[in-house]
PDB file of C-alpha atoms in Angstrom:
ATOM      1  CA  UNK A 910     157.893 107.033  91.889  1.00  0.00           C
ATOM      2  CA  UNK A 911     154.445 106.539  93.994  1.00  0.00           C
ATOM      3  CA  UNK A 912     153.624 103.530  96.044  1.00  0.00           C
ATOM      4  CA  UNK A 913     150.310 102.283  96.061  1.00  0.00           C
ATOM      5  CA  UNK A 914     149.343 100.933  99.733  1.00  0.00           C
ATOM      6  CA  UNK A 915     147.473  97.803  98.897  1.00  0.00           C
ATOM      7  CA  UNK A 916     144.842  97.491 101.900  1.00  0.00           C
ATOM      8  CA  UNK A 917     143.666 100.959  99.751  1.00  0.00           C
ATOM      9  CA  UNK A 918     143.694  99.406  96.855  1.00  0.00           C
ATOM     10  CA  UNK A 919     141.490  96.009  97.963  1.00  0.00           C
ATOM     11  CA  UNK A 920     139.109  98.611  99.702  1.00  0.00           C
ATOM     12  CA  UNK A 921     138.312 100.456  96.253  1.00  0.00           C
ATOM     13  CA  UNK A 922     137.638  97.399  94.715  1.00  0.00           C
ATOM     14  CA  UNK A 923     135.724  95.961  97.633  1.00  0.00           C
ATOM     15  CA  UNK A 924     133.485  99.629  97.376  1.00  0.00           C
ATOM     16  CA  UNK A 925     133.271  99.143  93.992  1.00  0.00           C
ATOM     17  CA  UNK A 926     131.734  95.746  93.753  1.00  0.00           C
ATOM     18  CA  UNK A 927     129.399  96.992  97.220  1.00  0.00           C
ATOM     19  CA  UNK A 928     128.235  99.859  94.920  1.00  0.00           C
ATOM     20  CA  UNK A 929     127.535  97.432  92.207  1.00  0.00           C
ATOM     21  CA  UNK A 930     125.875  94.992  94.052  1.00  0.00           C
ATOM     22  CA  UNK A 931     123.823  97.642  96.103  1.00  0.00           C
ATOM     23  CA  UNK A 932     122.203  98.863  92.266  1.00  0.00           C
ATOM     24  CA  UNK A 933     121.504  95.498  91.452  1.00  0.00           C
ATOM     25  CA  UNK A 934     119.764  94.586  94.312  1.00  0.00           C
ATOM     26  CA  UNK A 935     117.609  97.648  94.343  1.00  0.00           C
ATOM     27  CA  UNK A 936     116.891  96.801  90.335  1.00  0.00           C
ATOM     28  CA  UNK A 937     116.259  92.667  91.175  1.00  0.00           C
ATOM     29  CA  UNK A 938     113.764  94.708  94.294  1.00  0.00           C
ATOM     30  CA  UNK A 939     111.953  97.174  91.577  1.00  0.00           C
ATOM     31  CA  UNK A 940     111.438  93.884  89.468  1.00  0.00           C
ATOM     32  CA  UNK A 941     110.078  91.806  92.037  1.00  0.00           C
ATOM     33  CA  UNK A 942     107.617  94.054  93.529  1.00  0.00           C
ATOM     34  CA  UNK A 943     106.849  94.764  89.688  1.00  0.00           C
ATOM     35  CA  UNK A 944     105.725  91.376  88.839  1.00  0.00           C
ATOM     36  CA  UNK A 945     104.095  91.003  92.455  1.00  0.00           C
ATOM     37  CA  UNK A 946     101.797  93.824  92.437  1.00  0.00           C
ATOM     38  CA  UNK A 947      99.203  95.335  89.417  1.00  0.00           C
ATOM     39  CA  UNK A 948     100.163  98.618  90.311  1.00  0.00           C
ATOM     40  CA  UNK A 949     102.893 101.008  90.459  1.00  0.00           C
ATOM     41  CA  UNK A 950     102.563 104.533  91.296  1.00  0.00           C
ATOM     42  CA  UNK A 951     105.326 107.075  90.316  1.00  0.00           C
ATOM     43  CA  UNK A 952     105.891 109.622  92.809  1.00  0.00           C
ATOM     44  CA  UNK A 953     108.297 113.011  93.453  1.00  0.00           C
ATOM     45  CA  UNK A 954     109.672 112.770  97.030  1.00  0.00           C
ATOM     46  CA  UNK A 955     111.781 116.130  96.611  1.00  0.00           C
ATOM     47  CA  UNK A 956     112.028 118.282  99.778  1.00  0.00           C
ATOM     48  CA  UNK A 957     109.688 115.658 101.801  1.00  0.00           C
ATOM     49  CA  UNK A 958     111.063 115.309 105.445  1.00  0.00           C
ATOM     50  CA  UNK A 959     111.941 111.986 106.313  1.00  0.00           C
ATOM     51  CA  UNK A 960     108.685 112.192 109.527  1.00  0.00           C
ATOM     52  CA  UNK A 961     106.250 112.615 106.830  1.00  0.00           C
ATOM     53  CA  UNK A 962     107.147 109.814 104.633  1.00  0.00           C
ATOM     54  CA  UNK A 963     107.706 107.878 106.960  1.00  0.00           C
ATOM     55  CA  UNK A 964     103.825 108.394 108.275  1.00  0.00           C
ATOM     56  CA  UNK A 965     102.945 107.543 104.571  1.00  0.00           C
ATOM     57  CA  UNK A 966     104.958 104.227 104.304  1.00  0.00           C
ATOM     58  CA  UNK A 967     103.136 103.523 107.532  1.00  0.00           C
ATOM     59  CA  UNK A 968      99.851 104.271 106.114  1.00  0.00           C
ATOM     60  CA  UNK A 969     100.970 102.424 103.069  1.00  0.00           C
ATOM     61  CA  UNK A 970     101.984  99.523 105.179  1.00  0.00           C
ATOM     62  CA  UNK A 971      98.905  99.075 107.002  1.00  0.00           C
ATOM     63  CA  UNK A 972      96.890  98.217 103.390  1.00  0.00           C
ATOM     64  CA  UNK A 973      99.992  96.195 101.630  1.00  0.00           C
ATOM     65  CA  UNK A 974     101.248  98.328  99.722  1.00  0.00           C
ATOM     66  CA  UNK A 975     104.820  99.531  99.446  1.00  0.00           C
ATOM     67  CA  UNK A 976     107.042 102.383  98.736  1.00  0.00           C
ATOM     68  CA  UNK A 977     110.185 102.174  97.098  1.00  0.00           C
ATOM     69  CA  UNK A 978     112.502 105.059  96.507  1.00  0.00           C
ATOM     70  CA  UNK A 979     116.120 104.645  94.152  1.00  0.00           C
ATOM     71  CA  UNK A 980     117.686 107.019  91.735  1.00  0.00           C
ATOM     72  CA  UNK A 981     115.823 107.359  88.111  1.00  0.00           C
ATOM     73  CA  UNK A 982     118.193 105.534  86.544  1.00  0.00           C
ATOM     74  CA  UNK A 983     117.819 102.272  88.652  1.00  0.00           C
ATOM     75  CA  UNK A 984     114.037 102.779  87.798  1.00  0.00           C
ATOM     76  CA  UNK A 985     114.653 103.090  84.448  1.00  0.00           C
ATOM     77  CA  UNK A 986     116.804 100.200  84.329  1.00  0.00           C
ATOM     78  CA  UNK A 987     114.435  97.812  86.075  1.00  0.00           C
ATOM     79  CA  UNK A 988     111.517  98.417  83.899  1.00  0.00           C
ATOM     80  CA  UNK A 989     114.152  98.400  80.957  1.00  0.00           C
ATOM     81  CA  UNK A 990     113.427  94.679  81.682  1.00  0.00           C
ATOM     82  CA  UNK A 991     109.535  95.247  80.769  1.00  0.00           C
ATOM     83  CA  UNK A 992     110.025  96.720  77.610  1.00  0.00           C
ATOM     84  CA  UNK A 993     108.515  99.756  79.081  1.00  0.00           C
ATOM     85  CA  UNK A 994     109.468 103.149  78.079  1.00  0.00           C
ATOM     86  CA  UNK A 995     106.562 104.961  78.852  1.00  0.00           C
ATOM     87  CA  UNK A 996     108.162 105.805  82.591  1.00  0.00           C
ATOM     88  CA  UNK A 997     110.704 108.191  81.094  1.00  0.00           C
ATOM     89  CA  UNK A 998     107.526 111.082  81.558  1.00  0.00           C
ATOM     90  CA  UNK A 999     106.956 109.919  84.896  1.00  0.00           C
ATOM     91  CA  UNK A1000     110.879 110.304  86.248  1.00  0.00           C
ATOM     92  CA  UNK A1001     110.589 113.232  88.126  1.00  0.00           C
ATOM     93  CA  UNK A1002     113.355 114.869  90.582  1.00  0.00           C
ATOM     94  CA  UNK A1003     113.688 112.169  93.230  1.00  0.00           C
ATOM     95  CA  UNK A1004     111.469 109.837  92.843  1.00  0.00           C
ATOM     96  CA  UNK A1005     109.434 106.703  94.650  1.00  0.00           C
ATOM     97  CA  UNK A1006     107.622 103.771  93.430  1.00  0.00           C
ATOM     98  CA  UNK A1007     104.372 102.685  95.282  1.00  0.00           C
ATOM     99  CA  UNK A1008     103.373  99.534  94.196  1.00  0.00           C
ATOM    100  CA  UNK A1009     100.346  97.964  95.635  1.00  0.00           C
ATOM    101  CA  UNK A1010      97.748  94.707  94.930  1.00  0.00           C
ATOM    102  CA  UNK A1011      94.692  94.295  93.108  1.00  0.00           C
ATOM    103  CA  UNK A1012      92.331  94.207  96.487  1.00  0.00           C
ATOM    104  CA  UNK A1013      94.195  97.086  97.816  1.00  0.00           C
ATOM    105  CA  UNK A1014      94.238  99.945  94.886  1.00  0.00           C
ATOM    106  CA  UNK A1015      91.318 101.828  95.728  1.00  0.00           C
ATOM    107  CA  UNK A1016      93.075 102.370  99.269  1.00  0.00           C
ATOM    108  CA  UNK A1017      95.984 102.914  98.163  1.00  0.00           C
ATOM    109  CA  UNK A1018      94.968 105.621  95.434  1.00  0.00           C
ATOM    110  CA  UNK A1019      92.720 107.118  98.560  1.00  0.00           C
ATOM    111  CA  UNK A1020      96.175 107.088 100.896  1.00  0.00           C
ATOM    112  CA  UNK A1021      97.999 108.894  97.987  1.00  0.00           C
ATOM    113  CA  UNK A1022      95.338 111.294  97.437  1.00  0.00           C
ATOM    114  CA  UNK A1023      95.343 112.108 101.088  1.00  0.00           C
ATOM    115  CA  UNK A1024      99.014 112.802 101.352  1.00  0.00           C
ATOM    116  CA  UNK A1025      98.939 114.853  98.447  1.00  0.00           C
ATOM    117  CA  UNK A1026      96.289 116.983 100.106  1.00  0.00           C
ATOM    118  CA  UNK A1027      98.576 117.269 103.149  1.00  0.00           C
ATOM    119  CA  UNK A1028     102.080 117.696 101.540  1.00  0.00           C
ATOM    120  CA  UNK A1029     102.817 120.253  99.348  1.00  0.00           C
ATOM    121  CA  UNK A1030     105.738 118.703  97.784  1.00  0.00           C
ATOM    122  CA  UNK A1031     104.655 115.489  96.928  1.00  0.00           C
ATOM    123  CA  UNK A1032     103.003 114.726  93.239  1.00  0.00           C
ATOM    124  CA  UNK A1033     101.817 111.866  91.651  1.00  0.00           C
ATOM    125  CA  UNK A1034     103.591 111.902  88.278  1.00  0.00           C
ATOM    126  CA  UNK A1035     101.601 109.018  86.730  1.00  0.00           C
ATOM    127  CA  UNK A1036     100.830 105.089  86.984  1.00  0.00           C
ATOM    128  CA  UNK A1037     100.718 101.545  85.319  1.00  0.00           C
ATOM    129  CA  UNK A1038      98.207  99.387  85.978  1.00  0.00           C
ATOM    130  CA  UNK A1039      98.997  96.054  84.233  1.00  0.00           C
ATOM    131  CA  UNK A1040     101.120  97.944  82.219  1.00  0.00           C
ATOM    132  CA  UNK A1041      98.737 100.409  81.001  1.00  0.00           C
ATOM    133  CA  UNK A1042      99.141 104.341  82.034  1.00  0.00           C
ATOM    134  CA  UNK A1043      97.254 105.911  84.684  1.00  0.00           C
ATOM    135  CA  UNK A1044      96.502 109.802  84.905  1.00  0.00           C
ATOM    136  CA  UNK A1045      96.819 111.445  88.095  1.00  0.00           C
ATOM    137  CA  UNK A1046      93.123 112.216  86.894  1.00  0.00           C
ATOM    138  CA  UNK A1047      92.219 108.371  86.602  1.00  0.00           C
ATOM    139  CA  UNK A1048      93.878 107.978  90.172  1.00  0.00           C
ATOM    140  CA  UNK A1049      92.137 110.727  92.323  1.00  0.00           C
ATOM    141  CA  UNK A1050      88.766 109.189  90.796  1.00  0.00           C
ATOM    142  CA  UNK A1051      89.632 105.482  91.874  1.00  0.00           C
ATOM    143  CA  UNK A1052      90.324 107.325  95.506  1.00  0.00           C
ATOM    144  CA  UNK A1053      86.719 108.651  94.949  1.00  0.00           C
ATOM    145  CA  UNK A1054      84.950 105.149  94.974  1.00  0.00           C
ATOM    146  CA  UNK A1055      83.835 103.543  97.941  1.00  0.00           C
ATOM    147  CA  UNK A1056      85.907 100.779  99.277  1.00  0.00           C
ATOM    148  CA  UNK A1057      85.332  96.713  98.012  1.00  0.00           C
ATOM    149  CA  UNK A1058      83.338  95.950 100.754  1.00  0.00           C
ATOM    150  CA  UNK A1059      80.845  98.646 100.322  1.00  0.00           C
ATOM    151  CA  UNK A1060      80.706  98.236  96.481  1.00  0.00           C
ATOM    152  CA  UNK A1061      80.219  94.753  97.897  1.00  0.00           C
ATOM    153  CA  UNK A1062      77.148  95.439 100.426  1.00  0.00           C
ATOM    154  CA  UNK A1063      75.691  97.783  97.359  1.00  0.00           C
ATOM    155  CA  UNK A1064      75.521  94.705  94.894  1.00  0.00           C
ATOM    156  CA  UNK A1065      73.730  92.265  97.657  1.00  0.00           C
ATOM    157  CA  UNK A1066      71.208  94.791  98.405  1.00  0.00           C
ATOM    158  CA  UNK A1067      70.471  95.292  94.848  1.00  0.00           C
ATOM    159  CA  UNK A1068      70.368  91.801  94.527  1.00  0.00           C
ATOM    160  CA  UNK A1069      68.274  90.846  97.258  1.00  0.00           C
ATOM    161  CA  UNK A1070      65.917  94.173  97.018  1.00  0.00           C
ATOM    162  CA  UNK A1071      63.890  92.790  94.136  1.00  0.00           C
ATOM    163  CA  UNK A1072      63.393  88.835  95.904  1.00  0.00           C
ATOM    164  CA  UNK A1073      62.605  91.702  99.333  1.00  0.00           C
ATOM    165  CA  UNK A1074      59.877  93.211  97.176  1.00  0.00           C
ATOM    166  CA  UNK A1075      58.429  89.689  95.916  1.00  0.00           C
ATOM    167  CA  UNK A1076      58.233  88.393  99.581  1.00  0.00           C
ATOM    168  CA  UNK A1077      56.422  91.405 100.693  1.00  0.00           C
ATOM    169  CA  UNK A1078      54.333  90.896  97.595  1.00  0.00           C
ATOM    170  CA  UNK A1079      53.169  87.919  98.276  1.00  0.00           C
ATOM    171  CA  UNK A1080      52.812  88.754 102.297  1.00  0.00           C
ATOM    172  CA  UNK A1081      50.396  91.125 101.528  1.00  0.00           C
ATOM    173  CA  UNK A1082      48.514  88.871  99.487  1.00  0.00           C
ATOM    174  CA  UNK A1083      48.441  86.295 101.996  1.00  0.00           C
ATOM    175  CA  UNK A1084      47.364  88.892 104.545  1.00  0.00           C
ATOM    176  CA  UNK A1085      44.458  90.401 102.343  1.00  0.00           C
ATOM    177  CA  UNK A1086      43.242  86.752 101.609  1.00  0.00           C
ATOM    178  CA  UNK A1087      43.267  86.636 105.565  1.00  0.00           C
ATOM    179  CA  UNK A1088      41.487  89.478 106.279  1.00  0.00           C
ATOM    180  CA  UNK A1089      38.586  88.995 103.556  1.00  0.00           C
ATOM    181  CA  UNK A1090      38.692  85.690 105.555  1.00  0.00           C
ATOM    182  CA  UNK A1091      38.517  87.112 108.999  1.00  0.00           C
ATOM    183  CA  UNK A1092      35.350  89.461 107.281  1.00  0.00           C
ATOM    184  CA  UNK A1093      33.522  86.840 106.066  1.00  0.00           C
ATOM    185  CA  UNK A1094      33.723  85.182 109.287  1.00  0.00           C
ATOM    186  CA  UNK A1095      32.762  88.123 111.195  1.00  0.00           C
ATOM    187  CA  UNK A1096      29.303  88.334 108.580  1.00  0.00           C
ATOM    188  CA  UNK A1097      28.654  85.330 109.539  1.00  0.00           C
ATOM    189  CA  UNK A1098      28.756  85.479 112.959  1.00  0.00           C
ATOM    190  CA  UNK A1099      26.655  88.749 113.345  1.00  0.00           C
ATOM    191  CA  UNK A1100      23.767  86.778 111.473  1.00  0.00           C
TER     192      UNK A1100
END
């Protein structure tokens, strides 16, 4: 005959229901940051040491975006909620979630790129943008463009280099009429 002590048995079920609410917080976080941000990057954290990702959730941080790391099946569970099966391929190993906004993918792609470059471990297993799949391919050329406000100075000074042009245009006609002016004056002084 065994004797169960009770305070044991109220702690199993008080770890149990921890443990339960733990995974459904992380799923309720995965949703969240799913519907806040346009993009999610899948990543494979195995054998990363806990300095370097930490110096990429910094670098992360400083643009908005944020990294997220739970077991697969959490993942898989959270975008269950989507409809989306398409992550199954991107469920790597261990895996993280980057999720950033729309003004901050081109830096983000460009801080994932970098890491990549610097860890050895750490692959980009694929992406959803708005719910459509991003190649690593598709991501290392978004890293590639210049940031918004460049692309931004680029489109003003292709605006405003034609209406440039036309000023100088007429400038230079005002300034010829001028000097056949200033000639003409000149003639008739020297008679």
């Amino acid at each position: 005959f065994y004797f169960y002590n009770d305070e044991s048995i109220i702690k199993d079920c008080t770890m149990k229901k921890i443990s339960l609410i733990a995974k459904e917080k992380i799923i309720d976080e995965i949703v969240s940051q799913q519907k806040n941000f346009e993009l999610c990057v899948f990543v494979q954290l195995d054998r990363i040491k806990a300095f370097s990702l930490n110096i990429f959730r910094n670098n992360l941080s400083k643009i908005d975006a944020v990294l997220l790391v739970a077991k697969n099946s959490l993942i898989e569970r959270a975008f269950s909620f989507f409809n989306n099966n398409k992550i199954k391929d991107f469920l790597k190993g261990e895996s993280g979630l980057v999720f950033a906004k729309e003004d901050a993918i081109v830096e983000t792609c460009k801080v994932l790129v970098d890491f990549k470059k610097e860890v050895e471990f750490f692959k980009v297993n694929g992406a959803l943008y708005k719910n459509k799949e991003l190649s690593l391919e598709e991501i290392e050329s978004l890293a590639k463009l210049p940031s918004k406000e460049i692309l931004l100075g680029m489109a003003v000074s292709a605006l405003a280099s034609p209406l440039t042009n036309f000023v100088n245009l007429l400038n230079s006609i005002i300034a010829n009429f001028l000097l056949v002016l200033e000639q003409i004056k000149n003639k008739k002084n020297s008679k």
